[in-house]
Amino acid sequence: MTKIKETIELKAPYIINGTVGEENLVSLGHECPNCKGSAFFWQQDGKEYVKEPCPVCHGKGTVTAYIHITWKGE
């Protein structure tokens, strides 16, 4: 199976007098670790099986990473 692999290269910004620098990054399309990308689970309801959406990715099959970086001179 093909896997998405991303690398974040960090490079400190120029900080003057300890001023804080902040960055926000978003990384989309990572396979849901709960349903392994299938987006649902089969659940037994009496004698029948029904598709239930994954409670983690809400039936999308993917999750998103929100990354917040704070730079501070020390």
Short mmCIF file of N, CA and C in Angstrom, two decimals:
data_model
loop_
_atom_site.label_atom_id
_atom_site.label_comp_id
_atom_site.label_asym_id
_atom_site.label_seq_id
_atom_site.Cartn_x
_atom_site.Cartn_y
_atom_site.Cartn_z
N MET A 1 0.83 -1.17 0.00
CA MET A 1 0.00 0.00 0.00
C MET A 1 0.88 1.25 0.00
N THR A 2 0.50 2.23 -0.77
CA THR A 2 1.22 3.49 -0.83
C THR A 2 0.91 4.31 0.42
N LYS A 3 1.92 4.98 0.95
CA LYS A 3 1.73 5.82 2.12
C LYS A 3 2.14 7.25 1.79
N ILE A 4 1.41 8.20 2.35
CA ILE A 4 1.76 9.60 2.21
C ILE A 4 2.77 9.93 3.30
N LYS A 5 3.88 10.51 2.90
CA LYS A 5 4.89 10.90 3.86
C LYS A 5 5.27 12.35 3.58
N GLU A 6 5.18 13.17 4.59
CA GLU A 6 5.54 14.57 4.45
C GLU A 6 6.59 14.90 5.49
N THR A 7 7.50 15.79 5.11
CA THR A 7 8.53 16.24 6.02
C THR A 7 8.40 17.75 6.18
N ILE A 8 8.48 18.20 7.41
CA ILE A 8 8.47 19.63 7.68
C ILE A 8 9.89 20.04 8.02
N GLU A 9 10.42 20.97 7.26
CA GLU A 9 11.77 21.48 7.54
C GLU A 9 11.61 22.77 8.34
N LEU A 10 12.14 22.76 9.55
CA LEU A 10 12.05 23.93 10.41
C LEU A 10 13.27 24.81 10.26
N LYS A 11 13.03 26.09 10.09
CA LYS A 11 14.12 27.05 10.04
C LYS A 11 13.68 28.25 10.87
N ALA A 12 14.43 28.52 11.92
CA ALA A 12 14.07 29.60 12.84
C ALA A 12 14.08 30.94 12.11
N PRO A 13 13.04 31.74 12.32
CA PRO A 13 13.02 33.08 11.73
C PRO A 13 13.97 34.00 12.48
N TYR A 14 14.22 35.15 11.91
CA TYR A 14 15.06 36.16 12.56
C TYR A 14 14.23 36.78 13.67
N ILE A 15 14.67 36.62 14.93
CA ILE A 15 13.93 37.12 16.09
C ILE A 15 14.70 38.28 16.71
N ILE A 16 14.02 39.41 16.88
CA ILE A 16 14.65 40.60 17.45
C ILE A 16 14.17 40.80 18.88
N ASN A 17 15.10 40.93 19.83
CA ASN A 17 14.78 41.20 21.24
C ASN A 17 13.77 40.23 21.84
N GLY A 18 13.88 38.96 21.51
CA GLY A 18 13.01 37.94 22.10
C GLY A 18 11.59 37.97 21.60
N THR A 19 11.29 38.72 20.53
CA THR A 19 9.94 38.78 19.99
C THR A 19 9.52 37.39 19.50
N VAL A 20 8.32 37.01 19.83
CA VAL A 20 7.81 35.68 19.47
C VAL A 20 7.36 35.67 18.01
N GLY A 21 7.75 34.63 17.32
CA GLY A 21 7.26 34.40 15.96
C GLY A 21 6.39 33.16 15.98
N GLU A 22 5.30 33.16 15.22
CA GLU A 22 4.39 32.03 15.21
C GLU A 22 4.08 31.62 13.77
N GLU A 23 3.85 30.33 13.59
CA GLU A 23 3.47 29.79 12.29
C GLU A 23 2.36 28.77 12.49
N ASN A 24 1.48 28.67 11.52
CA ASN A 24 0.43 27.66 11.52
C ASN A 24 0.51 26.91 10.20
N LEU A 25 0.53 25.59 10.27
CA LEU A 25 0.58 24.76 9.08
C LEU A 25 -0.57 23.77 9.11
N VAL A 26 -1.05 23.39 7.93
CA VAL A 26 -2.11 22.39 7.82
C VAL A 26 -1.64 21.32 6.84
N SER A 27 -1.77 20.07 7.24
CA SER A 27 -1.39 18.94 6.39
C SER A 27 -2.62 18.06 6.19
N LEU A 28 -3.09 17.98 4.95
CA LEU A 28 -4.34 17.30 4.62
C LEU A 28 -4.13 15.88 4.10
N GLY A 29 -5.17 15.09 4.17
CA GLY A 29 -5.23 13.82 3.47
C GLY A 29 -4.49 12.65 4.08
N HIS A 30 -4.33 12.62 5.39
CA HIS A 30 -3.67 11.50 6.04
C HIS A 30 -4.69 10.40 6.34
N GLU A 31 -4.32 9.17 6.09
CA GLU A 31 -5.22 8.05 6.32
C GLU A 31 -5.66 8.01 7.78
N CYS A 32 -6.95 7.85 7.99
CA CYS A 32 -7.48 7.76 9.35
C CYS A 32 -6.90 6.52 10.04
N PRO A 33 -6.31 6.70 11.22
CA PRO A 33 -5.72 5.56 11.92
C PRO A 33 -6.76 4.62 12.52
N ASN A 34 -7.98 5.09 12.68
CA ASN A 34 -9.03 4.28 13.29
C ASN A 34 -9.65 3.29 12.30
N CYS A 35 -10.03 3.78 11.12
CA CYS A 35 -10.69 2.92 10.13
C CYS A 35 -9.75 2.51 9.00
N LYS A 36 -8.50 2.93 9.07
CA LYS A 36 -7.48 2.62 8.05
C LYS A 36 -7.89 3.12 6.66
N GLY A 37 -8.64 4.23 6.62
CA GLY A 37 -9.02 4.86 5.36
C GLY A 37 -10.30 4.33 4.73
N SER A 38 -10.94 3.34 5.33
CA SER A 38 -12.17 2.79 4.73
C SER A 38 -13.39 3.67 4.97
N ALA A 39 -13.31 4.58 5.94
CA ALA A 39 -14.35 5.56 6.27
C ALA A 39 -15.55 4.99 7.04
N PHE A 40 -15.63 3.68 7.20
CA PHE A 40 -16.78 3.11 7.90
C PHE A 40 -16.42 1.78 8.56
N PHE A 41 -17.34 1.31 9.37
CA PHE A 41 -17.25 0.00 10.00
C PHE A 41 -18.58 -0.72 9.77
N TRP A 42 -18.52 -2.03 9.67
CA TRP A 42 -19.75 -2.82 9.62
C TRP A 42 -20.17 -3.14 11.05
N GLN A 43 -21.41 -2.84 11.38
CA GLN A 43 -21.95 -3.12 12.71
C GLN A 43 -23.16 -4.03 12.56
N GLN A 44 -23.31 -4.98 13.47
CA GLN A 44 -24.46 -5.87 13.41
C GLN A 44 -25.64 -5.22 14.12
N ASP A 45 -26.75 -5.17 13.40
CA ASP A 45 -27.99 -4.60 13.93
C ASP A 45 -29.05 -5.70 13.85
N GLY A 46 -29.17 -6.46 14.92
CA GLY A 46 -30.05 -7.63 14.88
C GLY A 46 -29.38 -8.71 14.04
N LYS A 47 -30.05 -9.11 12.96
CA LYS A 47 -29.49 -10.12 12.07
C LYS A 47 -28.79 -9.52 10.87
N GLU A 48 -28.92 -8.21 10.68
CA GLU A 48 -28.34 -7.54 9.52
C GLU A 48 -27.08 -6.77 9.91
N TYR A 49 -26.25 -6.55 8.92
CA TYR A 49 -25.06 -5.71 9.10
C TYR A 49 -25.30 -4.38 8.40
N VAL A 50 -24.95 -3.30 9.07
CA VAL A 50 -25.12 -1.96 8.50
C VAL A 50 -23.79 -1.21 8.56
N LYS A 51 -23.60 -0.31 7.60
CA LYS A 51 -22.39 0.52 7.57
C LYS A 51 -22.56 1.66 8.55
N GLU A 52 -21.58 1.83 9.43
CA GLU A 52 -21.57 2.94 10.37
C GLU A 52 -20.35 3.80 10.05
N PRO A 53 -20.51 5.12 9.91
CA PRO A 53 -19.35 5.97 9.64
C PRO A 53 -18.35 5.92 10.79
N CYS A 54 -17.09 6.03 10.46
CA CYS A 54 -16.03 6.04 11.46
C CYS A 54 -16.23 7.23 12.40
N PRO A 55 -16.18 7.02 13.72
CA PRO A 55 -16.38 8.12 14.66
C PRO A 55 -15.20 9.11 14.71
N VAL A 56 -14.05 8.72 14.19
CA VAL A 56 -12.88 9.61 14.21
C VAL A 56 -12.88 10.55 13.01
N CYS A 57 -13.02 9.98 11.79
CA CYS A 57 -12.95 10.81 10.57
C CYS A 57 -14.33 11.18 10.04
N HIS A 58 -15.39 10.73 10.71
CA HIS A 58 -16.77 11.03 10.33
C HIS A 58 -17.10 10.60 8.91
N GLY A 59 -16.58 9.45 8.51
CA GLY A 59 -16.91 8.89 7.22
C GLY A 59 -16.11 9.43 6.04
N LYS A 60 -15.03 10.16 6.32
CA LYS A 60 -14.22 10.71 5.23
C LYS A 60 -13.03 9.82 4.87
N GLY A 61 -12.54 9.03 5.81
CA GLY A 61 -11.40 8.16 5.56
C GLY A 61 -10.05 8.83 5.74
N THR A 62 -10.06 10.14 5.94
CA THR A 62 -8.81 10.88 6.14
C THR A 62 -8.91 11.81 7.34
N VAL A 63 -7.76 12.19 7.87
CA VAL A 63 -7.69 13.15 8.96
C VAL A 63 -6.73 14.27 8.57
N THR A 64 -6.84 15.39 9.24
CA THR A 64 -6.02 16.57 8.96
C THR A 64 -5.17 16.91 10.17
N ALA A 65 -3.92 17.26 9.93
CA ALA A 65 -3.02 17.68 11.01
C ALA A 65 -2.95 19.21 11.02
N TYR A 66 -3.20 19.80 12.18
CA TYR A 66 -3.07 21.25 12.37
C TYR A 66 -1.85 21.44 13.25
N ILE A 67 -0.85 22.14 12.74
CA ILE A 67 0.42 22.29 13.44
C ILE A 67 0.64 23.76 13.77
N HIS A 68 0.91 24.03 15.05
CA HIS A 68 1.18 25.41 15.49
C HIS A 68 2.60 25.43 16.04
N ILE A 69 3.40 26.35 15.53
CA ILE A 69 4.80 26.49 15.96
C ILE A 69 5.00 27.88 16.54
N THR A 70 5.55 27.94 17.75
CA THR A 70 5.88 29.22 18.38
C THR A 70 7.37 29.31 18.51
N TRP A 71 7.96 30.39 17.97
CA TRP A 71 9.40 30.63 18.07
C TRP A 71 9.64 31.70 19.12
N LYS A 72 10.59 31.47 20.01
CA LYS A 72 10.85 32.44 21.05
C LYS A 72 12.35 32.49 21.31
N GLY A 73 12.88 33.69 21.30
CA GLY A 73 14.31 33.87 21.61
C GLY A 73 14.52 33.72 23.11
N GLU A 74 15.59 33.02 23.49
CA GLU A 74 15.84 32.81 24.91
C GLU A 74 17.25 33.21 25.26
#
